[in-house]
PDB file of C-alpha atoms in Angstrom:
ATOM      1  CA  MET A   1      47.298 -37.700-143.730  1.00 56.00           C
ATOM      2  CA  GLU A   2      45.421 -34.445-143.560  1.00 66.00           C
ATOM      3  CA  VAL A   3      42.802 -36.028-141.272  1.00 61.00           C
ATOM      4  CA  GLU A   4      45.446 -37.386-138.970  1.00 80.00           C
ATOM      5  CA  ARG A   5      47.044 -33.966-138.730  1.00 78.00           C
ATOM      6  CA  ASP A   6      43.703 -32.374-137.746  1.00 77.00           C
ATOM      7  CA  ASP A   7      43.106 -35.161-135.233  1.00 82.00           C
ATOM      8  CA  LEU A   8      46.587 -34.648-133.846  1.00 87.00           C
ATOM      9  CA  LYS A   9      46.022 -30.871-133.530  1.00 87.00           C
ATOM     10  CA  SER A  10      42.658 -31.501-131.855  1.00 89.00           C
ATOM     11  CA  LEU A  11      44.150 -34.055-129.480  1.00 89.00           C
ATOM     12  CA  THR A  12      47.074 -31.732-128.756  1.00 90.00           C
ATOM     13  CA  ALA A  13      44.631 -28.888-127.966  1.00 90.00           C
ATOM     14  CA  LYS A  14      42.600 -31.210-125.736  1.00 93.00           C
ATOM     15  CA  LEU A  15      45.796 -32.353-124.022  1.00 92.00           C
ATOM     16  CA  ALA A  16      46.821 -28.715-123.481  1.00 92.00           C
ATOM     17  CA  ASP A  17      43.364 -28.008-121.988  1.00 93.00           C
ATOM     18  CA  LEU A  18      43.712 -31.039-119.731  1.00 95.00           C
ATOM     19  CA  VAL A  19      47.198 -29.946-118.646  1.00 94.00           C
ATOM     20  CA  GLU A  20      45.801 -26.450-117.866  1.00 95.00           C
ATOM     21  CA  ASP A  21      42.942 -28.058-115.912  1.00 93.00           C
ATOM     22  CA  VAL A  22      45.488 -30.122-113.941  1.00 96.00           C
ATOM     23  CA  VAL A  23      47.595 -27.009-113.250  1.00 95.00           C
ATOM     24  CA  GLN A  24      44.489 -25.115-112.045  1.00 96.00           C
ATOM     25  CA  ALA A  25      43.405 -28.103-109.970  1.00 95.00           C
ATOM     26  CA  ASN A  26      46.870 -28.219-108.374  1.00 95.00           C
ATOM     27  CA  GLU A  27      46.673 -24.472-107.592  1.00 95.00           C
ATOM     28  CA  ARG A  28      43.216 -24.935-106.045  1.00 95.00           C
ATOM     29  CA  HIS A  29      44.566 -27.900-104.102  1.00 96.00           C
ATOM     30  CA  ASP A  30      47.462 -25.755-102.847  1.00 94.00           C
ATOM     31  CA  ASP A  31      45.000 -23.013-101.831  1.00 93.00           C
ATOM     32  CA  ILE A  32      42.790 -25.551-100.059  1.00 95.00           C
ATOM     33  CA  SER A  33      45.851 -27.058 -98.345  1.00 94.00           C
ATOM     34  CA  ALA A  34      46.933 -23.608 -97.167  1.00 94.00           C
ATOM     35  CA  VAL A  35      43.451 -22.928 -95.766  1.00 94.00           C
ATOM     36  CA  HIS A  36      43.402 -26.369 -94.166  1.00 96.00           C
ATOM     37  CA  ASN A  37      46.815 -25.799 -92.580  1.00 94.00           C
ATOM     38  CA  ALA A  38      45.720 -22.385 -91.301  1.00 94.00           C
ATOM     39  CA  SER A  39      42.543 -23.957 -89.908  1.00 95.00           C
ATOM     40  CA  ALA A  40      44.543 -26.717 -88.251  1.00 95.00           C
ATOM     41  CA  SER A  41      46.834 -24.108 -86.711  1.00 95.00           C
ATOM     42  CA  LYS A  42      43.856 -22.096 -85.437  1.00 96.00           C
ATOM     43  CA  LEU A  43      42.295 -25.293 -84.096  1.00 96.00           C
ATOM     44  CA  ALA A  44      45.501 -26.076 -82.208  1.00 96.00           C
ATOM     45  CA  GLU A  45      45.564 -22.532 -80.764  1.00 97.00           C
ATOM     46  CA  THR A  46      41.891 -22.767 -79.799  1.00 97.00           C
ATOM     47  CA  THR A  47      42.423 -26.174 -78.208  1.00 97.00           C
ATOM     48  CA  ALA A  48      45.356 -24.819 -76.194  1.00 97.00           C
ATOM     49  CA  LEU A  49      43.215 -21.859 -75.120  1.00 97.00           C
ATOM     50  CA  TYR A  50      40.381 -24.167 -74.027  1.00 97.00           C
ATOM     51  CA  GLU A  51      42.868 -26.303 -72.094  1.00 98.00           C
ATOM     52  CA  ARG A  52      44.172 -23.201 -70.280  1.00 98.00           C
ATOM     53  CA  LEU A  53      40.608 -22.082 -69.574  1.00 98.00           C
ATOM     54  CA  ALA A  54      39.727 -25.526 -68.244  1.00 98.00           C
ATOM     55  CA  LYS A  55      42.784 -25.440 -65.940  1.00 98.00           C
ATOM     56  CA  GLN A  56      41.811 -21.955 -64.753  1.00 98.00           C
ATOM     57  CA  ALA A  57      38.252 -23.170 -64.121  1.00 98.00           C
ATOM     58  CA  ILE A  58      39.604 -26.069 -62.053  1.00 98.00           C
ATOM     59  CA  ASP A  59      41.907 -23.718 -60.127  1.00 97.00           C
ATOM     60  CA  SER A  60      39.027 -21.273 -59.585  1.00 98.00           C
ATOM     61  CA  THR A  61      36.809 -24.090 -58.325  1.00 97.00           C
ATOM     62  CA  LYS A  62      39.510 -25.195 -55.875  1.00 97.00           C
ATOM     63  CA  MET A  63      39.931 -21.595 -54.690  1.00 97.00           C
ATOM     64  CA  LEU A  64      36.160 -21.239 -54.280  1.00 97.00           C
ATOM     65  CA  GLU A  65      36.045 -24.447 -52.240  1.00 97.00           C
ATOM     66  CA  HIS A  66      38.901 -23.151 -50.079  1.00 97.00           C
ATOM     67  CA  LEU A  67      37.186 -19.793 -49.570  1.00 97.00           C
ATOM     68  CA  THR A  68      33.924 -21.546 -48.757  1.00 97.00           C
ATOM     69  CA  GLY A  69      35.772 -23.549 -46.094  1.00 96.00           C
ATOM     70  CA  LEU A  70      37.291 -20.363 -44.689  1.00 96.00           C
ATOM     71  CA  LYS A  71      33.859 -18.726 -44.649  1.00 96.00           C
ATOM     72  CA  ARG A  72      32.459 -21.712 -42.761  1.00 96.00           C
ATOM     73  CA  GLU A  73      35.324 -21.526 -40.248  1.00 96.00           C
ATOM     74  CA  SER A  74      34.816 -17.792 -39.897  1.00 97.00           C
ATOM     75  CA  ARG A  75      31.110 -18.243 -39.196  1.00 96.00           C
ATOM     76  CA  SER A  76      31.905 -20.933 -36.641  1.00 96.00           C
ATOM     77  CA  ARG A  77      34.429 -18.670 -34.928  1.00 96.00           C
ATOM     78  CA  ALA A  78      32.009 -15.751 -35.041  1.00 96.00           C
ATOM     79  CA  MET A  79      29.373 -17.874 -33.283  1.00 97.00           C
ATOM     80  CA  LYS A  80      31.924 -18.912 -30.653  1.00 97.00           C
ATOM     81  CA  VAL A  81      32.889 -15.262 -30.123  1.00 97.00           C
ATOM     82  CA  LYS A  82      29.211 -14.288 -29.909  1.00 97.00           C
ATOM     83  CA  ARG A  83      28.581 -16.969 -27.257  1.00 97.00           C
ATOM     84  CA  ALA A  84      31.722 -15.929 -25.356  1.00 97.00           C
ATOM     85  CA  ASN A  85      30.620 -12.260 -25.480  1.00 97.00           C
ATOM     86  CA  ALA A  86      27.177 -13.201 -24.181  1.00 97.00           C
ATOM     87  CA  LEU A  87      28.782 -15.153 -21.331  1.00 97.00           C
ATOM     88  CA  LEU A  88      31.095 -12.222 -20.537  1.00 97.00           C
ATOM     89  CA  ASP A  89      28.107  -9.840 -20.589  1.00 97.00           C
ATOM     90  CA  ARG A  90      26.263 -12.059 -18.091  1.00 97.00           C
ATOM     91  CA  LYS A  91      29.354 -12.256 -15.889  1.00 97.00           C
ATOM     92  CA  LEU A  92      29.774  -8.477 -16.122  1.00 97.00           C
ATOM     93  CA  VAL A  93      26.159  -7.918 -15.042  1.00 97.00           C
ATOM     94  CA  ASP A  94      26.604 -10.400 -12.192  1.00 96.00           C
ATOM     95  CA  THR A  95      29.886  -8.753 -11.111  1.00 97.00           C
ATOM     96  CA  ARG A  96      28.309  -5.294 -11.237  1.00 97.00           C
ATOM     97  CA  GLN A  97      25.418  -6.527  -9.108  1.00 97.00           C
ATOM     98  CA  ARG A  98      27.775  -8.085  -6.546  1.00 97.00           C
ATOM     99  CA  LEU A  99      29.885  -4.930  -6.528  1.00 97.00           C
ATOM    100  CA  GLN A 100      26.757  -2.818  -6.023  1.00 97.00           C
ATOM    101  CA  ASN A 101      25.680  -5.141  -3.195  1.00 96.00           C
ATOM    102  CA  ALA A 102      29.135  -4.777  -1.607  1.00 96.00           C
ATOM    103  CA  VAL A 103      28.940  -0.971  -1.955  1.00 96.00           C
ATOM    104  CA  ASP A 104      25.480  -1.013  -0.370  1.00 95.00           C
ATOM    105  CA  ILE A 105      26.765  -3.128   2.548  1.00 96.00           C
ATOM    106  CA  VAL A 106      29.737  -0.813   3.050  1.00 95.00           C
ATOM    107  CA  GLN A 107      27.457   2.250   2.863  1.00 95.00           C
ATOM    108  CA  ARG A 108      25.111   0.773   5.476  1.00 94.00           C
ATOM    109  CA  ARG A 109      28.065   0.015   7.756  1.00 92.00           C
ATOM    110  CA  VAL A 110      29.408   3.532   7.269  1.00 93.00           C
ATOM    111  CA  ASN A 111      25.972   4.954   8.060  1.00 92.00           C
ATOM    112  CA  ALA A 112      25.643   2.639  11.054  1.00 90.00           C
ATOM    113  CA  THR A 113      29.076   3.680  12.301  1.00 90.00           C
ATOM    114  CA  LYS A 114      28.166   7.338  11.894  1.00 85.00           C
ATOM    115  CA  GLU A 115      24.977   6.830  13.890  1.00 84.00           C
ATOM    116  CA  THR A 116      26.729   5.033  16.704  1.00 84.00           C
ATOM    117  CA  THR A 117      29.512   7.594  16.944  1.00 81.00           C
ATOM    118  CA  ALA A 118      27.171  10.509  16.828  1.00 69.00           C
TER     119      ALA A 118
END
């Protein structure tokens, strides 16, 4: 009976060690679960951030395309204005020349009138 009592004490001690190991394993599992949950939360936040950044990138690309179109239109209008200004400059030179010719004709007539009346 003495042997059985020692075996029982030994088995009881082993069982207590196993129970302590299970308790520690459960605590480690709880710690790991907490870290996992925190990581999952951070992953969800990061994913949401990346989704917002992707949307902003798409919006920025659309805005860039729009601005590029406006720049193209602006260049086209600038070329039209440049051509119109060149045409107006040519017309201005032509008008000045015709005006100068008219002034010269009037001056000659005035001079001719002065000579005939003198």
